[in-house]
PDB file of C-alpha atoms and ligand atoms in Angstrom:
ATOM      1  CA  ARG A   5      96.332  64.611 111.105  1.00  0.00           C
ATOM      2  CA  GLU A   6      99.965  65.681 111.110  1.00  0.00           C
ATOM      3  CA  VAL A   7     100.286  64.739 107.464  1.00  0.00           C
ATOM      4  CA  ILE A   8      97.191  66.735 106.537  1.00  0.00           C
ATOM      5  CA  GLU A   9      98.460  69.770 108.418  1.00  0.00           C
ATOM      6  CA  MET A  10     101.810  69.593 106.641  1.00  0.00           C
ATOM      7  CA  TYR A  11     100.122  69.146 103.294  1.00  0.00           C
ATOM      8  CA  ALA A  12      97.795  72.088 103.968  1.00  0.00           C
ATOM      9  CA  LYS A  13     100.637  74.377 104.932  1.00  0.00           C
ATOM     10  CA  ALA A  14     102.756  73.454 101.931  1.00  0.00           C
ATOM     11  CA  ILE A  15      99.879  73.789  99.464  1.00  0.00           C
ATOM     12  CA  HIS A  16      98.811  77.132 100.941  1.00  0.00           C
ATOM     13  CA  GLY A  17     102.347  78.447 100.497  1.00  0.00           C
ATOM     14  CA  ALA A  18     102.547  77.090  96.953  1.00  0.00           C
ATOM     15  CA  ALA A  19      99.172  78.637  96.064  1.00  0.00           C
ATOM     16  CA  LYS A  20     100.297  82.067  97.258  1.00  0.00           C
ATOM     17  CA  ASP A  21     103.598  81.680  95.377  1.00  0.00           C
ATOM     18  CA  VAL A  22     101.813  80.866  92.141  1.00  0.00           C
ATOM     19  CA  ALA A  23      99.394  83.767  92.638  1.00  0.00           C
ATOM     20  CA  ARG A  24     102.315  86.126  93.203  1.00  0.00           C
ATOM     21  CA  LYS A  25     104.002  84.889  90.037  1.00  0.00           C
ATOM     22  CA  LEU A  26     100.776  85.363  88.100  1.00  0.00           C
ATOM     23  CA  ALA A  27     100.638  88.951  89.357  1.00  0.00           C
ATOM     24  CA  GLU A  28     104.268  89.399  88.304  1.00  0.00           C
ATOM     25  CA  SER A  29     103.336  88.161  84.834  1.00  0.00           C
ATOM     26  CA  LEU A  30     101.071  91.219  84.657  1.00  0.00           C
ATOM     27  CA  GLY A  31     103.946  93.453  85.725  1.00  0.00           C
ATOM     28  CA  LEU A  32     102.836  93.774  89.343  1.00  0.00           C
ATOM     29  CA  SER A  33     104.852  93.120  92.443  1.00  0.00           C
ATOM     30  CA  GLY A  34     103.588  93.230  95.970  1.00  0.00           C
ATOM     31  CA  ASP A  35     102.094  91.188  98.767  1.00  0.00           C
ATOM     32  CA  PHE A  36      98.607  91.027  97.302  1.00  0.00           C
ATOM     33  CA  PHE A  37      97.825  87.515  98.490  1.00  0.00           C
ATOM     34  CA  GLU A  38      99.678  87.278 101.803  1.00  0.00           C
ATOM     35  CA  SER A  39      96.480  87.241 103.914  1.00  0.00           C
ATOM     36  CA  TRP A  40      94.455  85.119 101.519  1.00  0.00           C
ATOM     37  CA  VAL A  41      93.221  81.821 102.882  1.00  0.00           C
ATOM     38  CA  CYS A  42      93.156  78.315 101.514  1.00  0.00           C
ATOM     39  CA  GLN A  43      90.322  75.813 101.653  1.00  0.00           C
ATOM     40  CA  PHE A  44      90.566  72.114 100.888  1.00  0.00           C
ATOM     41  CA  ARG A  45      88.131  69.600  99.549  1.00  0.00           C
ATOM     42  CA  ILE A  46      88.630  65.905  99.129  1.00  0.00           C
ATOM     43  CA  ASN A  47      86.380  64.642  96.356  1.00  0.00           C
ATOM     44  CA  LYS A  48      85.421  60.996  96.342  1.00  0.00           C
ATOM     45  CA  TYR A  49      83.450  59.677  93.403  1.00  0.00           C
ATOM     46  CA  ASN A  50      81.798  56.298  93.759  1.00  0.00           C
ATOM     47  CA  PHE A  51      81.473  55.569  90.070  1.00  0.00           C
ATOM     48  CA  THR A  52      79.358  52.543  89.168  1.00  0.00           C
ATOM     49  CA  PRO A  53      78.533  50.789  85.859  1.00  0.00           C
ATOM     50  CA  GLU A  54      75.303  52.840  85.815  1.00  0.00           C
ATOM     51  CA  THR A  55      77.092  56.190  86.056  1.00  0.00           C
ATOM     52  CA  VAL A  56      79.586  55.546  83.237  1.00  0.00           C
ATOM     53  CA  GLY A  57      79.104  58.269  80.628  1.00  0.00           C
ATOM     54  CA  SER A  58      77.425  60.698  83.009  1.00  0.00           C
ATOM     55  CA  SER A  59      78.776  63.662  84.891  1.00  0.00           C
ATOM     56  CA  GLY A  60      80.498  63.219  88.262  1.00  0.00           C
ATOM     57  CA  VAL A  61      80.702  66.994  88.620  1.00  0.00           C
ATOM     58  CA  GLN A  62      78.669  69.313  86.414  1.00  0.00           C
ATOM     59  CA  ILE A  63      80.281  72.077  84.428  1.00  0.00           C
ATOM     60  CA  HIS A  64      81.485  74.838  86.763  1.00  0.00           C
ATOM     61  CA  THR A  65      84.173  77.369  87.435  1.00  0.00           C
ATOM     62  CA  ASP A  66      85.924  77.439  90.776  1.00  0.00           C
ATOM     63  CA  SER A  67      84.916  80.520  92.744  1.00  0.00           C
ATOM     64  CA  GLY A  68      88.338  81.322  94.221  1.00  0.00           C
ATOM     65  CA  PHE A  69      91.478  82.785  92.705  1.00  0.00           C
ATOM     66  CA  LEU A  70      93.209  79.557  91.830  1.00  0.00           C
ATOM     67  CA  THR A  71      92.865  75.866  92.566  1.00  0.00           C
ATOM     68  CA  ILE A  72      95.660  73.389  93.030  1.00  0.00           C
ATOM     69  CA  LEU A  73      94.265  70.039  92.074  1.00  0.00           C
ATOM     70  CA  GLN A  74      95.826  66.766  93.035  1.00  0.00           C
ATOM     71  CA  ASP A  75      93.951  64.530  90.672  1.00  0.00           C
ATOM     72  CA  ASP A  76      93.448  60.792  90.914  1.00  0.00           C
ATOM     73  CA  GLU A  77      96.550  59.249  89.381  1.00  0.00           C
ATOM     74  CA  ASN A  78      94.704  56.287  87.907  1.00  0.00           C
ATOM     75  CA  VAL A  79      91.237  57.475  86.985  1.00  0.00           C
ATOM     76  CA  GLY A  80      90.766  60.233  84.413  1.00  0.00           C
ATOM     77  CA  GLY A  81      87.583  62.147  83.763  1.00  0.00           C
ATOM     78  CA  LEU A  82      88.517  65.795  84.251  1.00  0.00           C
ATOM     79  CA  GLU A  83      87.653  67.928  81.234  1.00  0.00           C
ATOM     80  CA  VAL A  84      88.281  71.636  80.768  1.00  0.00           C
ATOM     81  CA  MET A  85      86.594  73.858  78.230  1.00  0.00           C
ATOM     82  CA  ASN A  86      88.918  75.561  75.797  1.00  0.00           C
ATOM     83  CA  PRO A  87      88.238  79.114  74.542  1.00  0.00           C
ATOM     84  CA  SER A  88      86.289  77.730  71.565  1.00  0.00           C
ATOM     85  CA  GLY A  89      83.871  75.947  73.871  1.00  0.00           C
ATOM     86  CA  VAL A  90      85.205  72.445  73.261  1.00  0.00           C
ATOM     87  CA  TYR A  91      85.839  70.045  76.140  1.00  0.00           C
ATOM     88  CA  VAL A  92      89.416  68.852  76.359  1.00  0.00           C
ATOM     89  CA  ALA A  93      90.245  65.838  78.522  1.00  0.00           C
ATOM     90  CA  VAL A  94      92.988  66.397  81.084  1.00  0.00           C
ATOM     91  CA  ASP A  95      94.515  62.990  81.584  1.00  0.00           C
ATOM     92  CA  PRO A  96      96.147  62.344  84.932  1.00  0.00           C
ATOM     93  CA  VAL A  97      99.923  62.633  85.089  1.00  0.00           C
ATOM     94  CA  PRO A  98     101.262  60.902  88.209  1.00  0.00           C
ATOM     95  CA  GLY A  99     103.399  63.112  90.420  1.00  0.00           C
ATOM     96  CA  THR A 100     102.007  66.394  89.150  1.00  0.00           C
ATOM     97  CA  LEU A 101      99.630  69.031  90.437  1.00  0.00           C
ATOM     98  CA  LEU A 102      97.220  70.894  88.224  1.00  0.00           C
ATOM     99  CA  ILE A 103      96.397  74.568  88.576  1.00  0.00           C
ATOM    100  CA  ASN A 104      93.336  76.268  87.242  1.00  0.00           C
ATOM    101  CA  LEU A 105      92.071  79.796  87.680  1.00  0.00           C
ATOM    102  CA  GLY A 106      88.701  80.740  89.097  1.00  0.00           C
ATOM    103  CA  ASP A 107      86.291  83.669  89.247  1.00  0.00           C
ATOM    104  CA  LEU A 108      88.376  85.767  91.664  1.00  0.00           C
ATOM    105  CA  ALA A 109      91.325  85.624  89.251  1.00  0.00           C
ATOM    106  CA  LYS A 110      89.174  87.064  86.497  1.00  0.00           C
ATOM    107  CA  ALA A 111      87.827  89.824  88.768  1.00  0.00           C
ATOM    108  CA  TRP A 112      91.157  90.657  90.390  1.00  0.00           C
ATOM    109  CA  SER A 113      92.995  90.825  87.036  1.00  0.00           C
ATOM    110  CA  ASN A 114      90.278  93.068  85.563  1.00  0.00           C
ATOM    111  CA  GLY A 115      89.429  90.384  83.016  1.00  0.00           C
ATOM    112  CA  ARG A 116      92.967  89.470  81.960  1.00  0.00           C
ATOM    113  CA  PHE A 117      92.882  85.976  83.473  1.00  0.00           C
ATOM    114  CA  ARG A 118      90.231  83.481  82.445  1.00  0.00           C
ATOM    115  CA  ASN A 119      88.090  81.499  84.883  1.00  0.00           C
ATOM    116  CA  VAL A 120      88.211  78.127  83.233  1.00  0.00           C
ATOM    117  CA  GLN A 121      85.080  75.992  83.044  1.00  0.00           C
ATOM    118  CA  HIS A 122      85.547  72.326  83.816  1.00  0.00           C
ATOM    119  CA  ARG A 123      83.699  69.152  84.746  1.00  0.00           C
ATOM    120  CA  VAL A 124      84.363  65.567  85.735  1.00  0.00           C
ATOM    121  CA  GLN A 125      82.981  62.767  83.576  1.00  0.00           C
ATOM    122  CA  CYS A 126      82.606  59.208  84.768  1.00  0.00           C
ATOM    123  CA  LYS A 127      84.795  57.022  82.566  1.00  0.00           C
ATOM    124  CA  GLU A 128      84.850  53.760  84.454  1.00  0.00           C
ATOM    125  CA  ALA A 129      83.104  52.046  87.332  1.00  0.00           C
ATOM    126  CA  THR A 130      85.579  52.640  90.115  1.00  0.00           C
ATOM    127  CA  ILE A 131      86.342  54.959  92.992  1.00  0.00           C
ATOM    128  CA  ARG A 132      88.016  58.220  92.007  1.00  0.00           C
ATOM    129  CA  ILE A 133      89.623  60.547  94.536  1.00  0.00           C
ATOM    130  CA  SER A 134      90.972  64.062  94.094  1.00  0.00           C
ATOM    131  CA  ILE A 135      92.108  66.811  96.448  1.00  0.00           C
ATOM    132  CA  ALA A 136      91.240  70.374  95.472  1.00  0.00           C
ATOM    133  CA  SER A 137      92.869  73.280  97.329  1.00  0.00           C
ATOM    134  CA  PHE A 138      91.297  76.656  96.673  1.00  0.00           C
ATOM    135  CA  LEU A 139      93.030  79.986  97.239  1.00  0.00           C
ATOM    136  CA  LEU A 140      90.287  82.302  98.487  1.00  0.00           C
ATOM    137  CA  ALA A 141      90.426  85.953  99.460  1.00  0.00           C
ATOM    138  CA  SER A 142      90.698  87.236 103.013  1.00  0.00           C
ATOM    139  CA  ASN A 143      87.746  89.148 104.509  1.00  0.00           C
ATOM    140  CA  GLU A 144      88.674  92.197 102.522  1.00  0.00           C
ATOM    141  CA  GLU A 145      87.088  93.215  99.268  1.00  0.00           C
ATOM    142  CA  VAL A 146      88.594  91.921  96.051  1.00  0.00           C
ATOM    143  CA  GLU A 147      89.235  94.512  93.391  1.00  0.00           C
ATOM    144  CA  ALA A 148      91.662  94.934  90.529  1.00  0.00           C
ATOM    145  CA  PRO A 149      94.749  96.922  91.552  1.00  0.00           C
ATOM    146  CA  PRO A 150      94.853 100.433  90.023  1.00  0.00           C
ATOM    147  CA  GLU A 151      97.745  99.400  87.737  1.00  0.00           C
ATOM    148  CA  LEU A 152      95.329  97.143  85.857  1.00  0.00           C
ATOM    149  CA  VAL A 153      92.750  99.879  85.314  1.00  0.00           C
ATOM    150  CA  ASP A 154      93.095 102.636  82.709  1.00  0.00           C
ATOM    151  CA  SER A 155      91.031 104.232  79.966  1.00  0.00           C
ATOM    152  CA  GLU A 156      91.598 101.274  77.663  1.00  0.00           C
ATOM    153  CA  HIS A 157      90.861  98.812  80.459  1.00  0.00           C
ATOM    154  CA  PRO A 158      88.035 100.338  82.500  1.00  0.00           C
ATOM    155  CA  ARG A 159      87.229  98.664  85.797  1.00  0.00           C
ATOM    156  CA  LEU A 160      84.988  95.694  85.005  1.00  0.00           C
ATOM    157  CA  TYR A 161      83.669  94.615  88.407  1.00  0.00           C
ATOM    158  CA  VAL A 162      82.500  96.302  91.576  1.00  0.00           C
ATOM    159  CA  PRO A 163      84.654  95.411  94.593  1.00  0.00           C
ATOM    160  CA  PHE A 164      83.172  92.512  96.563  1.00  0.00           C
ATOM    161  CA  THR A 165      84.141  90.218  99.392  1.00  0.00           C
ATOM    162  CA  TYR A 166      84.577  86.525  98.716  1.00  0.00           C
ATOM    163  CA  GLU A 167      81.913  85.747 101.320  1.00  0.00           C
ATOM    164  CA  ASP A 168      79.417  87.966  99.526  1.00  0.00           C
ATOM    165  CA  TYR A 169      80.306  86.401  96.180  1.00  0.00           C
ATOM    166  CA  ARG A 170      80.082  82.851  97.491  1.00  0.00           C
ATOM    167  CA  LYS A 171      76.549  83.571  98.743  1.00  0.00           C
ATOM    168  CA  LEU A 172      75.619  85.054  95.373  1.00  0.00           C
ATOM    169  CA  ARG A 173      76.779  81.890  93.620  1.00  0.00           C
ATOM    170  CA  LEU A 174      74.785  79.744  96.039  1.00  0.00           C
ATOM    171  CA  THR A 175      71.545  81.723  95.914  1.00  0.00           C
ATOM    172  CA  THR A 176      71.560  82.187  92.145  1.00  0.00           C
ATOM    173  CA  LYS A 177      72.842  78.640  91.517  1.00  0.00           C
ATOM    174  CA  LEU A 178      75.067  80.146  88.828  1.00  0.00           C
ATOM    175  CA  GLN A 179      78.089  77.896  89.136  1.00  0.00           C
ATOM    176  CA  ALA A 180      79.830  78.356  85.801  1.00  0.00           C
ATOM    177  CA  GLY A 181      81.120  81.896  86.213  1.00  0.00           C
ATOM    178  CA  GLU A 182      77.887  83.676  85.279  1.00  0.00           C
ATOM    179  CA  ALA A 183      77.514  85.031  88.823  1.00  0.00           C
ATOM    180  CA  LEU A 184      80.548  87.216  88.183  1.00  0.00           C
ATOM    181  CA  GLU A 185      78.628  88.988  85.446  1.00  0.00           C
ATOM    182  CA  LEU A 186      76.159  90.149  88.115  1.00  0.00           C
ATOM    183  CA  LYS A 187      79.080  92.068  89.621  1.00  0.00           C
ATOM    184  CA  ARG A 188      79.937  93.725  86.339  1.00  0.00           C
ATOM    185  CA  ILE A 189      79.926  97.503  86.281  1.00  0.00           C
ATOM    186  CA  LYS A 190      77.353  98.638  83.738  1.00  0.00           C
ATOM    187  CA  SER A 191      78.949 100.940  81.224  1.00  0.00           C
TER     188      SER A 191
HETATM  189  O1  AKG B 477      87.948  65.889  90.792  1.00  0.00           O
HETATM  190  C1  AKG B 477      88.424  66.642  89.947  1.00  0.00           C
HETATM  191  O2  AKG B 477      89.250  66.271  89.104  1.00  0.00           O
HETATM  192  C2  AKG B 477      88.003  68.084  89.879  1.00  0.00           C
HETATM  193  C3  AKG B 477      87.206  68.524  91.051  1.00  0.00           C
HETATM  194  C4  AKG B 477      86.787  69.961  90.925  1.00  0.00           C
HETATM  195  O3  AKG B 477      86.671  70.517  89.869  1.00  0.00           O
HETATM  196  C5  AKG B 477      86.512  70.736  92.151  1.00  0.00           C
HETATM  197  O4  AKG B 477      86.592  70.172  93.251  1.00  0.00           O
HETATM  198  O5  AKG B 477      86.211  71.932  92.034  1.00  0.00           O
HETATM  199 FE1  FE2 B 478      86.422  72.626  90.120  1.00  0.00          FE
END
């Protein structure tokens, strides 16, 4: 329990650091993510000879701002979709963490960041374990800061809370980023 608490605290801090640096890369400074929360999921895949070649996790985007993934060091299978729509395998690199951006990053950045689609394929009949830590918003509404909105970059999405958005993804079963388009401001 102590180890998990330490891990959680460190990852939460790292997630907020990375988010702040991403904001800085857009020329913004400020405490945008200070109150944002982190959620963890330990994924265990019981891959068998029958599941080889099939999907362990279907194609999806993560709903939060960013995900820090501690992937299984021995068992590959993660694939991300590149901008041309081609799956690219992300082979495990021991001792590293992987970061990918989710739907909130696209909304918050007014479309500048991309919510990357990914899936997990079963490559071999073995147990695969990964730890995904998601940086999610606080209770407040997520909206692009005014600096990212101008006449050339009109506001793309209505402000929404993460809770509201999570429910939308669940009820519509749109897991690959399409739910965000339901929040798009019609022009
Ligand atoms: O297990 C993995 O490598 C990825 C898991 C994942 O995409 C997720 O938990 O959202
Ligand atoms: Fe994911």
